[in-house]
GROMACS .gro file of C-alpha atoms in nm:
model
  206
    1MET     CA    1   4.551   1.173   3.638
    2THR     CA    2   4.274   1.364   3.438
    3LEU     CA    3   4.294   1.562   3.114
    4ARG     CA    4   4.037   1.848   3.075
    5GLY     CA    5   3.844   1.714   3.355
    6THR     CA    6   3.826   1.357   3.221
    7PRO     CA    7   3.962   1.075   3.417
    8VAL     CA    8   4.226   0.875   3.219
    9PRO     CA    9   4.108   0.491   3.151
   10PRO     CA   10   4.358   0.216   3.235
   11ILE     CA   11   4.580   0.186   2.954
   12SER     CA   12   4.648  -0.169   2.838
   13PRO     CA   13   5.005  -0.273   2.801
   14PRO     CA   14   5.183  -0.355   2.455
   15SER     CA   15   5.141  -0.713   2.319
   16VAL     CA   16   5.399  -0.883   2.135
   17THR     CA   17   5.338  -0.953   1.762
   18THR     CA   18   5.547  -1.121   1.508
   19GLY     CA   19   5.694  -0.903   1.230
   20GLU     CA   20   5.908  -0.971   0.936
   21ASN     CA   21   6.237  -0.894   1.137
   22GLY     CA   22   6.137  -1.037   1.479
   23ASN     CA   23   5.907  -0.968   1.759
   24TYR     CA   24   5.821  -0.613   1.841
   25PRO     CA   25   5.594  -0.483   2.103
   26ARG     CA   26   5.254  -0.337   1.969
   27LYS     CA   27   5.006  -0.158   2.139
   28ARG     CA   28   4.620  -0.265   2.047
   29TRP     CA   29   4.410   0.019   2.151
   30THR     CA   30   4.077  -0.022   2.307
   31VAL     CA   31   3.748   0.149   2.229
   32GLU     CA   32   3.751   0.319   2.550
   33GLU     CA   33   4.105   0.447   2.505
   34CYS     CA   34   4.047   0.578   2.173
   35ARG     CA   35   3.749   0.768   2.284
   36PHE     CA   36   3.934   0.923   2.554
   37LEU     CA   37   4.210   1.038   2.324
   38GLN     CA   38   3.951   1.160   2.073
   39ASN     CA   39   3.742   1.339   2.367
   40ASN     CA   40   4.061   1.522   2.468
   41GLY     CA   41   4.194   1.645   2.104
   42LEU     CA   42   4.474   1.399   2.096
   43LEU     CA   43   4.372   1.235   1.754
   44GLY     CA   44   4.342   1.573   1.588
   45ASP     CA   45   4.047   1.665   1.375
   46GLY     CA   46   4.094   1.354   1.141
   47ARG     CA   47   3.841   1.082   1.129
   48TYR     CA   48   3.949   0.743   1.224
   49GLU     CA   49   3.845   0.356   1.286
   50LEU     CA   50   3.971   0.127   1.527
   51ILE     CA   51   4.065  -0.200   1.353
   52GLU     CA   52   4.216  -0.476   1.532
   53GLY     CA   53   4.348  -0.258   1.800
   54ASP     CA   54   4.503  -0.022   1.534
   55ILE     CA   55   4.397   0.349   1.497
   56VAL     CA   56   4.351   0.376   1.121
   57PHE     CA   57   4.298   0.730   1.016
   58LYS     CA   58   4.026   0.751   0.697
   59MET     CA   59   4.180   0.906   0.378
   60PRO     CA   60   3.960   1.163   0.195
   61GLN     CA   61   3.710   1.021  -0.032
   62GLY     CA   62   3.752   1.047  -0.402
   63PHE     CA   63   3.480   1.137  -0.638
   64ALA     CA   64   3.427   0.799  -0.762
   65HIS     CA   65   3.387   0.680  -0.390
   66LYS     CA   66   3.177   0.955  -0.296
   67THR     CA   67   2.946   0.889  -0.586
   68SER     CA   68   2.916   0.532  -0.497
   69VAL     CA   69   2.820   0.571  -0.141
   70THR     CA   70   2.534   0.824  -0.261
   71LEU     CA   71   2.403   0.583  -0.511
   72LEU     CA   72   2.416   0.276  -0.252
   73ILE     CA   73   2.217   0.506  -0.003
   74ALA     CA   74   1.973   0.580  -0.279
   75ALA     CA   75   1.913   0.221  -0.379
   76LEU     CA   76   1.871   0.073  -0.032
   77ALA     CA   77   1.661   0.363   0.093
   78ASN     CA   78   1.428   0.269  -0.182
   79VAL     CA   79   1.422  -0.097  -0.033
   80PHE     CA   80   1.445  -0.032   0.349
   81GLY     CA   81   1.349   0.330   0.368
   82ALA     CA   82   1.592   0.615   0.453
   83LEU     CA   83   1.545   0.615   0.824
   84HIS     CA   84   1.685   0.265   0.862
   85LEU     CA   85   2.020   0.356   0.710
   86ARG     CA   86   2.315   0.490   0.882
   87ASN     CA   87   2.614   0.647   0.675
   88GLN     CA   88   2.966   0.631   0.813
   89ALA     CA   89   2.904   0.564   1.156
   90ASP     CA   90   2.984   0.280   1.411
   91PHE     CA   91   2.696   0.062   1.544
   92GLY     CA   92   2.821  -0.092   1.873
   93VAL     CA   93   3.089  -0.345   1.773
   94GLY     CA   94   3.289  -0.197   2.044
   95LEU     CA   95   3.028  -0.316   2.308
   96ARG     CA   96   3.148  -0.657   2.253
   97ASP     CA   97   3.496  -0.625   2.080
   98PRO     CA   98   3.710  -0.414   2.263
   99ASN     CA   99   3.967  -0.384   1.980
  100ASN     CA  100   3.731  -0.286   1.703
  101GLU     CA  101   3.502   0.018   1.627
  102PRO     CA  102   3.461   0.015   1.243
  103GLU     CA  103   3.241   0.302   1.057
  104PRO     CA  104   3.108   0.132   0.768
  105ASP     CA  105   2.985   0.329   0.450
  106VAL     CA  106   2.636   0.233   0.458
  107THR     CA  107   2.452   0.035   0.741
  108VAL     CA  108   2.089  -0.111   0.733
  109LEU     CA  109   1.926  -0.139   1.078
  110GLN     CA  110   1.619  -0.297   1.185
  111GLY     CA  111   1.495  -0.005   1.366
  112THR     CA  112   1.474   0.385   1.266
  113ALA     CA  113   1.667   0.669   1.353
  114ARG     CA  114   1.461   0.742   1.650
  115ASP     CA  115   1.511   0.411   1.783
  116TYR     CA  116   1.877   0.469   1.839
  117GLY     CA  117   1.846   0.820   1.984
  118ARG     CA  118   1.990   0.717   2.331
  119ARG     CA  119   2.187   0.401   2.266
  120GLU     CA  120   2.385   0.239   1.981
  121PRO     CA  121   2.241  -0.036   1.781
  122LEU     CA  122   2.349  -0.384   1.867
  123PRO     CA  123   2.498  -0.612   1.597
  124GLU     CA  124   2.190  -0.838   1.587
  125GLU     CA  125   1.986  -0.541   1.491
  126VAL     CA  126   2.213  -0.502   1.172
  127LEU     CA  127   2.035  -0.627   0.867
  128LEU     CA  128   2.324  -0.525   0.603
  129VAL     CA  129   2.648  -0.345   0.648
  130CYS     CA  130   2.841  -0.206   0.325
  131GLU     CA  131   3.180  -0.069   0.237
  132VAL     CA  132   3.280   0.092  -0.058
  133GLY     CA  133   3.644  -0.034  -0.148
  134ALA     CA  134   3.910   0.174  -0.319
  135SER     CA  135   4.229   0.218  -0.156
  136SER     CA  136   4.090   0.011   0.143
  137LEU     CA  137   3.962  -0.292  -0.068
  138ALA     CA  138   4.222  -0.543   0.048
  139GLY     CA  139   4.129  -0.472   0.409
  140ASP     CA  140   3.753  -0.446   0.345
  141LEU     CA  141   3.767  -0.795   0.184
  142SER     CA  142   3.968  -0.959   0.448
  143VAL     CA  143   4.011  -0.782   0.802
  144LYS     CA  144   3.679  -0.626   0.804
  145ALA     CA  145   3.496  -0.926   0.669
  146GLY     CA  146   3.646  -1.116   0.992
  147ILE     CA  147   3.516  -0.835   1.217
  148TYR     CA  148   3.172  -0.845   1.081
  149ALA     CA  149   3.183  -1.219   1.070
  150ARG     CA  150   3.260  -1.244   1.434
  151GLN     CA  151   2.950  -1.021   1.515
  152ASN     CA  152   2.754  -1.271   1.306
  153LEU     CA  153   2.631  -0.978   1.085
  154ARG     CA  154   2.407  -1.162   0.827
  155GLU     CA  155   2.516  -0.987   0.507
  156TYR     CA  156   2.831  -0.793   0.418
  157TRP     CA  157   2.883  -0.612   0.083
  158VAL     CA  158   3.182  -0.443  -0.055
  159LEU     CA  159   3.153  -0.256  -0.356
  160ASP     CA  160   3.459  -0.245  -0.581
  161VAL     CA  161   3.452   0.062  -0.752
  162ASP     CA  162   3.756   0.002  -0.979
  163GLY     CA  163   3.685  -0.344  -1.062
  164ARG     CA  164   3.293  -0.260  -1.102
  165GLU     CA  165   3.166  -0.550  -0.904
  166LEU     CA  166   3.016  -0.644  -0.577
  167HIS     CA  167   3.138  -0.885  -0.315
  168VAL     CA  168   2.872  -1.050  -0.126
  169PHE     CA  169   2.947  -1.228   0.219
  170ARG     CA  170   2.689  -1.424   0.378
  171ALA     CA  171   2.634  -1.704   0.651
  172PRO     CA  172   2.874  -1.623   0.916
  173GLN     CA  173   3.002  -1.931   1.089
  174ASN     CA  174   3.303  -1.950   1.357
  175GLY     CA  175   3.413  -1.609   1.294
  176ALA     CA  176   3.426  -1.634   0.898
  177TYR     CA  177   3.177  -1.590   0.629
  178ILE     CA  178   3.117  -1.932   0.448
  179SER     CA  179   2.963  -1.767   0.147
  180HIS     CA  180   3.138  -1.506  -0.059
  181ASP     CA  181   2.996  -1.444  -0.418
  182THR     CA  182   3.120  -1.176  -0.662
  183LEU     CA  183   2.870  -1.013  -0.872
  184ALA     CA  184   2.965  -0.812  -1.209
  185GLU     CA  185   2.814  -0.510  -1.317
  186GLY     CA  186   2.531  -0.659  -1.527
  187ASP     CA  187   2.418  -0.866  -1.236
  188THR     CA  188   2.143  -0.821  -0.977
  189ILE     CA  189   2.148  -0.854  -0.596
  190PHE     CA  190   1.863  -0.967  -0.363
  191PRO     CA  191   1.942  -0.861  -0.014
  192LEU     CA  192   1.866  -1.139   0.252
  193ALA     CA  193   1.653  -0.899   0.450
  194ALA     CA  194   1.445  -0.777   0.153
  195PRO     CA  195   1.457  -1.126  -0.081
  196ASN     CA  196   1.200  -0.958  -0.320
  197ALA     CA  197   1.376  -0.648  -0.379
  198ALA     CA  198   1.606  -0.659  -0.673
  199ILE     CA  199   1.876  -0.402  -0.689
  200ASN     CA  200   2.113  -0.398  -1.018
  201ILE     CA  201   2.495  -0.379  -0.940
  202ALA     CA  202   2.513  -0.110  -1.237
  203ASP     CA  203   2.290   0.140  -1.014
  204LEU     CA  204   2.546   0.148  -0.757
  205LEU     CA  205   2.847   0.242  -0.975
  206PRO     CA  206   2.947   0.569  -1.088
   0.00000   0.00000   0.00000
């Protein structure tokens, strides 16, 4: 079968997961399947992430979220250079994990934009990955932390806009981060990949 000239990839069968009221079949989507759906217009015009096999549609960003992403980009560009940053784009997690393709708010890469003109960055080329948490805060602190730890990403930040603090995850081991620190608005963070660069948490918040 083809749709719009694109061969239909093999569709994986539902798995069984335990819910509050018993066992229900659950379809865990793969990156390949989601790209097929998107390329053929079956996911609409909305933006989505693939998280643990679930297609999660992104909610429109509020003013505080947009402002914090802009401030985060500005602060990290001062440290690493703008061409080393990616904004709301995947970075190749799906190459090794077929059920996940997150799009973090900001990613800092070893290479510059031109280095990735023909390929996805590999997880080991990621220096820092950042999420701005609002409605997604609980998932950012738990589910996404697990996804990034399984990829051995050395450092993961979650900026809690409402709580006005920064969660810093480091030292991935066996699929989890050993270190989780919470920094307040008046604190300063020194990125692992740029240990001499000081970033004030207050400069990241609206």
